[in-house]
mmCIF file of N, CA and C in Angstrom:
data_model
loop_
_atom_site.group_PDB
_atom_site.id
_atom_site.type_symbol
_atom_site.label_atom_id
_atom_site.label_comp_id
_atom_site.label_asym_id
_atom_site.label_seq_id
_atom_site.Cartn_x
_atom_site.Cartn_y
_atom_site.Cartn_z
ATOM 1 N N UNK N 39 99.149 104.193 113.616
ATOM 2 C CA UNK N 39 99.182 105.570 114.074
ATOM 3 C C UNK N 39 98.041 105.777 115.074
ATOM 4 N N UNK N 40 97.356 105.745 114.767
ATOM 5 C CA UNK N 40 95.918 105.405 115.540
ATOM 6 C C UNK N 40 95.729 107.109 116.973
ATOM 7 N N UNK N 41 94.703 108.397 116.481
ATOM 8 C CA UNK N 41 94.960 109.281 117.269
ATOM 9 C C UNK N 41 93.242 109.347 117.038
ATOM 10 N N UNK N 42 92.824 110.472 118.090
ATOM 11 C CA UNK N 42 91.646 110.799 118.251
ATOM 12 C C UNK N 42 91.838 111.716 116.848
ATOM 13 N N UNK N 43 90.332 111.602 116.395
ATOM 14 C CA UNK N 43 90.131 112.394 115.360
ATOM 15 C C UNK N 43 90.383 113.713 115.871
ATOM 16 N N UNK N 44 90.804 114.629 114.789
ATOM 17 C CA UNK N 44 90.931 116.471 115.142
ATOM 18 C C UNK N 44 92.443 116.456 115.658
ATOM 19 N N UNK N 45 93.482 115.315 116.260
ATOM 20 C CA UNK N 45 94.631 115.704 116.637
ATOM 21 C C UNK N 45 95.711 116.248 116.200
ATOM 22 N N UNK N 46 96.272 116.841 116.270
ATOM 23 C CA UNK N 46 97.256 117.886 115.858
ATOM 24 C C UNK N 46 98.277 116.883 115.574
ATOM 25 N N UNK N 47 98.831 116.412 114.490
ATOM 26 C CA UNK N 47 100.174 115.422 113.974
ATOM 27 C C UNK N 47 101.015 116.301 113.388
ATOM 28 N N UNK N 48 102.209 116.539 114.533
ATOM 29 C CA UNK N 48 103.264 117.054 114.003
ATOM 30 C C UNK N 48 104.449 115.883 112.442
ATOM 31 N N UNK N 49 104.282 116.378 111.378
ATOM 32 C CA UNK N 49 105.036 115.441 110.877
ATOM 33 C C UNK N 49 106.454 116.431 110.293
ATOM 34 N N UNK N 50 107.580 115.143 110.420
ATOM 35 C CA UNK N 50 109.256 115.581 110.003
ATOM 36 C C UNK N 50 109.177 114.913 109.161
ATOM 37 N N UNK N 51 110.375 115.266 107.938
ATOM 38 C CA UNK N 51 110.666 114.114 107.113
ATOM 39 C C UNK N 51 112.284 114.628 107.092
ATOM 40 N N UNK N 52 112.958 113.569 106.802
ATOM 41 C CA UNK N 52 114.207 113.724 106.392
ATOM 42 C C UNK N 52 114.616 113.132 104.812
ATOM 43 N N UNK N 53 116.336 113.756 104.577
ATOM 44 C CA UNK N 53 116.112 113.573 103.245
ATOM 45 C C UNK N 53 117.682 113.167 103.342
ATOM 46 N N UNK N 54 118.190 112.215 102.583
ATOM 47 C CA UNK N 54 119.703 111.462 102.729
ATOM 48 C C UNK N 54 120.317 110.973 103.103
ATOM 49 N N UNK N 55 119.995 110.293 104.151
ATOM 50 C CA UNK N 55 118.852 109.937 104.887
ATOM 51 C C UNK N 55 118.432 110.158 106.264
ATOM 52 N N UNK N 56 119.544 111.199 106.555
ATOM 53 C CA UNK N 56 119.457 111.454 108.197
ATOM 54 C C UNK N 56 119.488 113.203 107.833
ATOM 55 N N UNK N 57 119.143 113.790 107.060
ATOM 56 C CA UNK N 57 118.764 115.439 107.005
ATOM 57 C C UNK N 57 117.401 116.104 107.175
ATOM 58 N N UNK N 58 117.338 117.236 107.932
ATOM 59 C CA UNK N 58 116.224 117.045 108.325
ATOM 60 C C UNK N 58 115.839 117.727 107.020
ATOM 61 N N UNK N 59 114.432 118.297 106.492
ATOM 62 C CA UNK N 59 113.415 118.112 105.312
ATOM 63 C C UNK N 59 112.704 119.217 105.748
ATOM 64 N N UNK N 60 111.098 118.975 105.334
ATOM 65 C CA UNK N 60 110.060 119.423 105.883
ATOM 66 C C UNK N 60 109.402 119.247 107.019
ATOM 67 N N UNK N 61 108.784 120.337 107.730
ATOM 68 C CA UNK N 61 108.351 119.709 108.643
ATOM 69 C C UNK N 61 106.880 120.535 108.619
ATOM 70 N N UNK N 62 105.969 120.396 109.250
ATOM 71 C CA UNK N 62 104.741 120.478 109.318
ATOM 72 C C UNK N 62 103.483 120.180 110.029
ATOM 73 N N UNK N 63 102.458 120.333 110.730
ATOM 74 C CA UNK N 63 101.319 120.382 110.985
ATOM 75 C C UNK N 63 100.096 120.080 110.595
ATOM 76 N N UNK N 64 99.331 119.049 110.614
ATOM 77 C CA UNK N 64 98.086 118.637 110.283
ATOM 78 C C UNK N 64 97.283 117.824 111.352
ATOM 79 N N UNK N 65 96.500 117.378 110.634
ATOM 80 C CA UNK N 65 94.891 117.136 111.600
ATOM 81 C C UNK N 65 94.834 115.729 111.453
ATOM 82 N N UNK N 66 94.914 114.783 112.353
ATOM 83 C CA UNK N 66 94.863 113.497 112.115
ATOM 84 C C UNK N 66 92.991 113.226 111.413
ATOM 85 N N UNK N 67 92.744 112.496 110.325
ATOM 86 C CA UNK N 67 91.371 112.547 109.898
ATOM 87 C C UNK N 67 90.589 111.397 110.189
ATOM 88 N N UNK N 68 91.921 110.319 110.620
ATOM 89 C CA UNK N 68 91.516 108.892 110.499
ATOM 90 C C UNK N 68 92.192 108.048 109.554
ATOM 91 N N UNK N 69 91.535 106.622 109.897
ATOM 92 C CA UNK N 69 92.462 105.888 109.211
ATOM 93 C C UNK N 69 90.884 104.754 108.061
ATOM 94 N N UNK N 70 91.579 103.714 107.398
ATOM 95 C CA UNK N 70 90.476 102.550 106.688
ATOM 96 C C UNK N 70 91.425 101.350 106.685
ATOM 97 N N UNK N 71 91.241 100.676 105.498
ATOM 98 C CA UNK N 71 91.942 99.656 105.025
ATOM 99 C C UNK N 71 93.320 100.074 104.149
ATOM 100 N N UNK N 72 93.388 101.967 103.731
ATOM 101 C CA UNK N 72 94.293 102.363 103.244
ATOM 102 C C UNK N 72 95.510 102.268 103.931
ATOM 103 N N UNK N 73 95.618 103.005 105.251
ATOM 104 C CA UNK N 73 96.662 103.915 106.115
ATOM 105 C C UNK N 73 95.649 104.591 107.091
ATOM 106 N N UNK N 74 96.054 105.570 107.642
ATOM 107 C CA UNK N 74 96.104 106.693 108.219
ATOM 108 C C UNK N 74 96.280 108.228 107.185
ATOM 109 N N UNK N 75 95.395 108.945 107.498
ATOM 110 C CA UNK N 75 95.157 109.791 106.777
ATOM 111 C C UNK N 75 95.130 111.453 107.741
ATOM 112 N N UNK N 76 95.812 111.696 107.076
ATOM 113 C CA UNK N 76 96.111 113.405 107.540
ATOM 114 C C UNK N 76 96.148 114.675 106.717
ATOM 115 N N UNK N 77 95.463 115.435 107.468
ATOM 116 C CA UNK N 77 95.102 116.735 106.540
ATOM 117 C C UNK N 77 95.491 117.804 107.295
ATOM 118 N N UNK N 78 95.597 118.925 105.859
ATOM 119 C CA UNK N 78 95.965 120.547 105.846
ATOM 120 C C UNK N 78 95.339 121.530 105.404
ATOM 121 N N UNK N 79 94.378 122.242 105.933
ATOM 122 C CA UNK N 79 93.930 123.419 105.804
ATOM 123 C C UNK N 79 94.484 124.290 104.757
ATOM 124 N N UNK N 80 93.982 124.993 103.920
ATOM 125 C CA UNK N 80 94.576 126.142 103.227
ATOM 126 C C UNK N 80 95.014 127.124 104.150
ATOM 127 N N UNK N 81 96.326 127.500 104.150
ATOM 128 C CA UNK N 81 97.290 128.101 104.880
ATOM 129 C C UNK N 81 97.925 127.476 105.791
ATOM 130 N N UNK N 82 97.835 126.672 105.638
ATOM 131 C CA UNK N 82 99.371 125.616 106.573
ATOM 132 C C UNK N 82 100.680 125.883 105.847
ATOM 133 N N UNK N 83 101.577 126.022 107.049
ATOM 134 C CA UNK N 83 102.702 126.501 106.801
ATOM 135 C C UNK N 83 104.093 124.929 106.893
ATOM 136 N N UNK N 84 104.496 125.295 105.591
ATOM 137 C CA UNK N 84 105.253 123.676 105.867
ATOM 138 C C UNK N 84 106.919 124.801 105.454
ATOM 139 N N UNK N 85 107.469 124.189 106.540
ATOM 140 C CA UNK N 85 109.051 124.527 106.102
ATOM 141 C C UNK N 85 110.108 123.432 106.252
ATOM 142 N N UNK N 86 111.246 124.041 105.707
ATOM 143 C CA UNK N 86 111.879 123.307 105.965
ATOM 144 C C UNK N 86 113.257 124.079 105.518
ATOM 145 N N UNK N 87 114.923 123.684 105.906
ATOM 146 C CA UNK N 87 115.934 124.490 105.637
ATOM 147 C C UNK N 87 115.845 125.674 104.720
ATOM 148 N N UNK N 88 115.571 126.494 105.103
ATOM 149 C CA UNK N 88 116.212 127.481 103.957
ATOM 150 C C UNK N 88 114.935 128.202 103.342
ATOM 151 N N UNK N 89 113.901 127.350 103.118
ATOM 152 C CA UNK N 89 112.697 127.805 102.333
ATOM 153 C C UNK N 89 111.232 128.000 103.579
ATOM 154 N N UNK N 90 110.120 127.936 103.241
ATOM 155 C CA UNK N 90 109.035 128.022 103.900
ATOM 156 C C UNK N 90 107.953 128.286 102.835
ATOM 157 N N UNK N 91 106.848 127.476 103.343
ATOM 158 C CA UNK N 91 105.481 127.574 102.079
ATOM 159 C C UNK N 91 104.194 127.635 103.049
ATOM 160 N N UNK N 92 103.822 128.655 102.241
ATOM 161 C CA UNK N 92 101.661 128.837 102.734
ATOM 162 C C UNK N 92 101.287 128.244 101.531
ATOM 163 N N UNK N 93 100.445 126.893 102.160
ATOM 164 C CA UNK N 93 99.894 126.585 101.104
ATOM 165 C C UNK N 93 98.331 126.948 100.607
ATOM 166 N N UNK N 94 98.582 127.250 99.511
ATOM 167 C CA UNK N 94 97.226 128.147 99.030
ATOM 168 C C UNK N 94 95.563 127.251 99.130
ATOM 169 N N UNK N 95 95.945 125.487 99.135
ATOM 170 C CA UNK N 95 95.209 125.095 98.945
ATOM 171 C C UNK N 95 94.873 124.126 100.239
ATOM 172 N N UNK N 96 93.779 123.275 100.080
ATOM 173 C CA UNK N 96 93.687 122.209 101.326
ATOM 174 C C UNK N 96 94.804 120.816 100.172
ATOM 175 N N UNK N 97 95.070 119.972 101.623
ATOM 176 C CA UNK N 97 95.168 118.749 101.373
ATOM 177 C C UNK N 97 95.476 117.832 102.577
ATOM 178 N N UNK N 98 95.859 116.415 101.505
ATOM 179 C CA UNK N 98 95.850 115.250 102.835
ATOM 180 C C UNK N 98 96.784 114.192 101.870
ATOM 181 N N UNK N 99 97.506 113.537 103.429
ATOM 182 C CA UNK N 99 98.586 112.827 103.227
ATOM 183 C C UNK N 99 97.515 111.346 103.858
ATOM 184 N N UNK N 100 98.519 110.203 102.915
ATOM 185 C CA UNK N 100 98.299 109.296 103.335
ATOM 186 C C UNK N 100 99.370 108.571 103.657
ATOM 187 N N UNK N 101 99.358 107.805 104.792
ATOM 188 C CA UNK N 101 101.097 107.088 105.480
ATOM 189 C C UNK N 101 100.009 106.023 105.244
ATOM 190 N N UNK N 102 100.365 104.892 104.825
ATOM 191 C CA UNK N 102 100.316 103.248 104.452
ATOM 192 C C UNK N 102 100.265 102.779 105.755
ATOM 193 N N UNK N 103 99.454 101.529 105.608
ATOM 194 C CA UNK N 103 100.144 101.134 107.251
ATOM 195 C C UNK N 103 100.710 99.531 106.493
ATOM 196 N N UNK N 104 100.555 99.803 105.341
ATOM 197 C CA UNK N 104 101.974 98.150 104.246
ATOM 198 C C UNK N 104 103.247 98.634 104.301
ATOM 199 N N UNK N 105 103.614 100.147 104.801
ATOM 200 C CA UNK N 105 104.822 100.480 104.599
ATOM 201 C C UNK N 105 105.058 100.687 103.081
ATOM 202 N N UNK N 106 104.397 100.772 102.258
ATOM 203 C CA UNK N 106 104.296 101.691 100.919
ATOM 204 C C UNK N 106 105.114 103.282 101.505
ATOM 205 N N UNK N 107 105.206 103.816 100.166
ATOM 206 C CA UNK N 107 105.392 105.064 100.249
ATOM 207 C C UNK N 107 104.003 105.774 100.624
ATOM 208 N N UNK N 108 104.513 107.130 101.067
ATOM 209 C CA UNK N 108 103.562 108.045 101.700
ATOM 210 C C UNK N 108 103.296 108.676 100.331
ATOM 211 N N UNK N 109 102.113 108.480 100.059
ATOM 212 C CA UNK N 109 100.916 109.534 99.109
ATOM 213 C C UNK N 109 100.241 110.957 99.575
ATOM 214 N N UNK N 110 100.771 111.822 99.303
ATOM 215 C CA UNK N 110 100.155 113.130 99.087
ATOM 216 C C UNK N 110 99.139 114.307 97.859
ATOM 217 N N UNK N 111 97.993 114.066 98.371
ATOM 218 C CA UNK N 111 96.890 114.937 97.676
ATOM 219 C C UNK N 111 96.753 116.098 97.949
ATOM 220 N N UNK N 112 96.809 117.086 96.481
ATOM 221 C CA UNK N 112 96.725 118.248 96.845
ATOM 222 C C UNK N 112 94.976 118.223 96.311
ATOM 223 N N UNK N 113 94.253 119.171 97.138
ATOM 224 C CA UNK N 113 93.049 119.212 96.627
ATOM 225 C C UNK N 113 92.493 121.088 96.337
ATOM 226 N N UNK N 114 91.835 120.996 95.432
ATOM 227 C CA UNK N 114 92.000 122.126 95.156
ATOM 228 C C UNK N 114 90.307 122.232 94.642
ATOM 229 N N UNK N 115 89.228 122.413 95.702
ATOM 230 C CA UNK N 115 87.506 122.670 94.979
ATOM 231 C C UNK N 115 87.161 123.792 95.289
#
């Protein structure tokens, strides 16, 4: 993935495998030996068909770069 820190990463997901899902806004944070790591402010708005969410809290996604599944932390201090 590789972005300047602070960049705006639009992420989609789909679901069945070609429907679109959620979609959303976060902050590229960086990456390690994990993945690539991306975060959300308390009040990021994630939608997707039909629904829409403010999320009350911060968090951060992690995308693998083994091609694992994507890990999501909600953090809540």
């Amino acid at each position: 993935m590789r972005f300047p820190w602070g960049s705006t990463v639009r992420v989609s997901t789909l679901k069945w495998p070609d429907r679109p899902h959620w979609n959303f806004a976060g902050s590229y944070l960086g990456a390690d030996a994990h993945g690539d790591w991306i975060g959300y402010p308390t009040g990021s708005t994630f939608e997707r068909p039909g629904a829409s969410y403010v999320s009350p809290v911060d968090q951060v996604t992690l995308v693998p770069t083994d091609g694992a599944e994507t890990l999501l932390w909600v953090v809540n201090l």
